[in-house]
Structures are given as C-alpha cells and as structure tokens.
C-alpha cells in the first residue's frame, strides 16, 4: 500500500476543480473526544469533501482550526459536518497516512 504524508493529504483535501468546487476524496479516521472521554470508532467516508472558507453565518465561537490542528469535512450525500484531527486519519484515497 502506498503512503501519503499528512501535509500532502491536507493539501489534496483543500484542492478545487476548475469550477471552484472541492474535489471529493475517500477517508478513514479514528474518532476521539477528550472532553467526553469517548472515541476509538473507525469511520470511513467514501465520498467526502473539505468544508473550508469563511462561513456565511455569524460565528459564536471561533473553532481555531490552525491552533487545534483540526479540519471540517462532510460526506457528499449528507450535510452533517464532521471535525477530524489529521493525525488520526489512517487512510486517504486508498493510501496509508504517515506523519
């Protein structure tokens, strides 16, 4: 199995097509919530897209993705936004993720 670095994965996640839409990807990650002391579930999304850019709605709280090293993604066929930690991604587009 091929290997992809986390930085390369993040670059590919944020790529857009010629129409300005985010390019879908396949991702497998492990959940983790330190506040609720839950996680360990392995989730695979076959068609996910990066949810980035400024929000149209006023934000009550700044998620501070850079400092928290998190990213928001969603499934193509859904509208639920999922926050992931890039270091907990195990596979991206069929490649194993390594730091």
PDB file of C-alpha atoms in Angstrom:
ATOM      1  CA  UNK A   1       0.000   0.000   0.000  1.00  0.00           C
ATOM      2  CA  UNK A   2       1.291   3.455  -0.895  1.00  0.00           C
ATOM      3  CA  UNK A   3       1.963   6.020   1.827  1.00  0.00           C
ATOM      4  CA  UNK A   4       0.983   9.694   1.922  1.00  0.00           C
ATOM      5  CA  UNK A   5       2.265  12.295   4.389  1.00  0.00           C
ATOM      6  CA  UNK A   6      -0.201  14.288   6.495  1.00  0.00           C
ATOM      7  CA  UNK A   7       0.886  17.574   4.897  1.00  0.00           C
ATOM      8  CA  UNK A   8       0.299  16.171   1.400  1.00  0.00           C
ATOM      9  CA  UNK A   9      -3.084  14.818   2.489  1.00  0.00           C
ATOM     10  CA  UNK A  10      -4.123  18.248   3.789  1.00  0.00           C
ATOM     11  CA  UNK A  11      -3.049  19.851   0.513  1.00  0.00           C
ATOM     12  CA  UNK A  12      -5.068  17.340  -1.514  1.00  0.00           C
ATOM     13  CA  UNK A  13      -8.106  17.782   0.752  1.00  0.00           C
ATOM     14  CA  UNK A  14      -8.219  21.507   0.030  1.00  0.00           C
ATOM     15  CA  UNK A  15      -7.824  21.231  -3.770  1.00  0.00           C
ATOM     16  CA  UNK A  16     -10.587  22.559  -6.008  1.00  0.00           C
ATOM     17  CA  UNK A  17     -11.664  21.656  -9.530  1.00  0.00           C
ATOM     18  CA  UNK A  18     -11.868  24.089 -12.464  1.00  0.00           C
ATOM     19  CA  UNK A  19     -15.344  25.229 -11.282  1.00  0.00           C
ATOM     20  CA  UNK A  20     -14.065  26.092  -7.805  1.00  0.00           C
ATOM     21  CA  UNK A  21     -15.708  23.110  -6.074  1.00  0.00           C
ATOM     22  CA  UNK A  22     -13.764  20.990  -3.598  1.00  0.00           C
ATOM     23  CA  UNK A  23     -12.608  17.651  -5.050  1.00  0.00           C
ATOM     24  CA  UNK A  24     -14.133  14.612  -3.248  1.00  0.00           C
ATOM     25  CA  UNK A  25     -11.881  12.092  -1.510  1.00  0.00           C
ATOM     26  CA  UNK A  26     -12.092   8.832   0.433  1.00  0.00           C
ATOM     27  CA  UNK A  27     -11.004   8.993   4.059  1.00  0.00           C
ATOM     28  CA  UNK A  28     -10.765   6.667   7.064  1.00  0.00           C
ATOM     29  CA  UNK A  29     -10.188   8.141  10.510  1.00  0.00           C
ATOM     30  CA  UNK A  30     -10.496   7.310  14.192  1.00  0.00           C
ATOM     31  CA  UNK A  31     -12.813   9.346  16.404  1.00  0.00           C
ATOM     32  CA  UNK A  32     -11.590  10.991  19.603  1.00  0.00           C
ATOM     33  CA  UNK A  33     -13.280  13.387  22.024  1.00  0.00           C
ATOM     34  CA  UNK A  34     -11.133  14.164  25.040  1.00  0.00           C
ATOM     35  CA  UNK A  35     -13.822  16.306  26.699  1.00  0.00           C
ATOM     36  CA  UNK A  36     -16.345  13.452  26.713  1.00  0.00           C
ATOM     37  CA  UNK A  37     -13.697  10.736  27.043  1.00  0.00           C
ATOM     38  CA  UNK A  38     -15.137   8.903  24.012  1.00  0.00           C
ATOM     39  CA  UNK A  39     -13.784   7.693  20.709  1.00  0.00           C
ATOM     40  CA  UNK A  40     -11.913   4.847  19.146  1.00  0.00           C
ATOM     41  CA  UNK A  41     -14.510   4.287  16.430  1.00  0.00           C
ATOM     42  CA  UNK A  42     -13.112   3.832  12.928  1.00  0.00           C
ATOM     43  CA  UNK A  43     -15.139   5.732  10.293  1.00  0.00           C
ATOM     44  CA  UNK A  44     -14.780   5.576   6.513  1.00  0.00           C
ATOM     45  CA  UNK A  45     -16.362   8.122   4.188  1.00  0.00           C
ATOM     46  CA  UNK A  46     -16.282   7.057   0.539  1.00  0.00           C
ATOM     47  CA  UNK A  47     -17.086  10.493  -0.886  1.00  0.00           C
ATOM     48  CA  UNK A  48     -16.151  13.357   1.437  1.00  0.00           C
ATOM     49  CA  UNK A  49     -15.251  16.981   0.809  1.00  0.00           C
ATOM     50  CA  UNK A  50     -13.358  19.572   2.794  1.00  0.00           C
ATOM     51  CA  UNK A  51     -15.563  22.243   4.359  1.00  0.00           C
ATOM     52  CA  UNK A  52     -13.450  25.370   4.308  1.00  0.00           C
ATOM     53  CA  UNK A  53     -13.528  29.065   3.841  1.00  0.00           C
ATOM     54  CA  UNK A  54     -15.457  31.729   5.696  1.00  0.00           C
ATOM     55  CA  UNK A  55     -18.919  30.905   6.933  1.00  0.00           C
ATOM     56  CA  UNK A  56     -21.889  32.979   5.789  1.00  0.00           C
ATOM     57  CA  UNK A  57     -23.424  32.805   9.251  1.00  0.00           C
ATOM     58  CA  UNK A  58     -22.031  34.778  12.153  1.00  0.00           C
ATOM     59  CA  UNK A  59     -19.906  32.534  14.309  1.00  0.00           C
ATOM     60  CA  UNK A  60     -20.478  32.478  18.032  1.00  0.00           C
ATOM     61  CA  UNK A  61     -17.188  30.723  18.682  1.00  0.00           C
ATOM     62  CA  UNK A  62     -14.031  30.628  16.599  1.00  0.00           C
ATOM     63  CA  UNK A  63     -13.078  26.944  16.054  1.00  0.00           C
ATOM     64  CA  UNK A  64      -9.405  27.948  15.695  1.00  0.00           C
ATOM     65  CA  UNK A  65      -8.605  25.026  13.377  1.00  0.00           C
ATOM     66  CA  UNK A  66      -4.954  26.019  12.987  1.00  0.00           C
ATOM     67  CA  UNK A  67      -4.170  26.021  16.709  1.00  0.00           C
ATOM     68  CA  UNK A  68      -6.272  22.916  17.408  1.00  0.00           C
ATOM     69  CA  UNK A  69      -4.981  21.166  14.256  1.00  0.00           C
ATOM     70  CA  UNK A  70      -8.455  20.122  13.134  1.00  0.00           C
ATOM     71  CA  UNK A  71     -10.359  20.198   9.850  1.00  0.00           C
ATOM     72  CA  UNK A  72     -14.036  20.037   8.964  1.00  0.00           C
ATOM     73  CA  UNK A  73     -15.258  17.591   6.336  1.00  0.00           C
ATOM     74  CA  UNK A  74     -18.658  16.295   5.242  1.00  0.00           C
ATOM     75  CA  UNK A  75     -19.975  13.423   3.191  1.00  0.00           C
ATOM     76  CA  UNK A  76     -21.058  14.358  -0.355  1.00  0.00           C
ATOM     77  CA  UNK A  77     -24.551  12.971   0.218  1.00  0.00           C
ATOM     78  CA  UNK A  78     -25.025  14.492   3.673  1.00  0.00           C
ATOM     79  CA  UNK A  79     -24.993  17.851   5.355  1.00  0.00           C
ATOM     80  CA  UNK A  80     -23.509  16.849   8.734  1.00  0.00           C
ATOM     81  CA  UNK A  81     -20.126  18.457   9.288  1.00  0.00           C
ATOM     82  CA  UNK A  82     -17.527  16.232  10.954  1.00  0.00           C
ATOM     83  CA  UNK A  83     -14.486  17.648  12.707  1.00  0.00           C
ATOM     84  CA  UNK A  84     -11.408  15.469  12.275  1.00  0.00           C
ATOM     85  CA  UNK A  85      -7.881  15.565  13.605  1.00  0.00           C
ATOM     86  CA  UNK A  86      -5.469  14.952  10.678  1.00  0.00           C
ATOM     87  CA  UNK A  87      -3.131  12.874  12.845  1.00  0.00           C
ATOM     88  CA  UNK A  88      -5.988  10.402  13.453  1.00  0.00           C
ATOM     89  CA  UNK A  89      -6.537   9.758   9.736  1.00  0.00           C
ATOM     90  CA  UNK A  90      -5.400   6.248   8.833  1.00  0.00           C
ATOM     91  CA  UNK A  91      -6.169   6.160   5.093  1.00  0.00           C
ATOM     92  CA  UNK A  92      -6.694   8.805   2.419  1.00  0.00           C
ATOM     93  CA  UNK A  93      -7.685   7.916  -1.166  1.00  0.00           C
ATOM     94  CA  UNK A  94      -6.535   4.325  -0.665  1.00  0.00           C
ATOM     95  CA  UNK A  95      -3.139   5.303   0.730  1.00  0.00           C
ATOM     96  CA  UNK A  96      -1.867   4.825   4.274  1.00  0.00           C
ATOM     97  CA  UNK A  97      -1.290   8.124   6.112  1.00  0.00           C
ATOM     98  CA  UNK A  98       2.023   8.638   7.886  1.00  0.00           C
ATOM     99  CA  UNK A  99       3.465  11.579   9.777  1.00  0.00           C
TER     100      UNK A  99
END
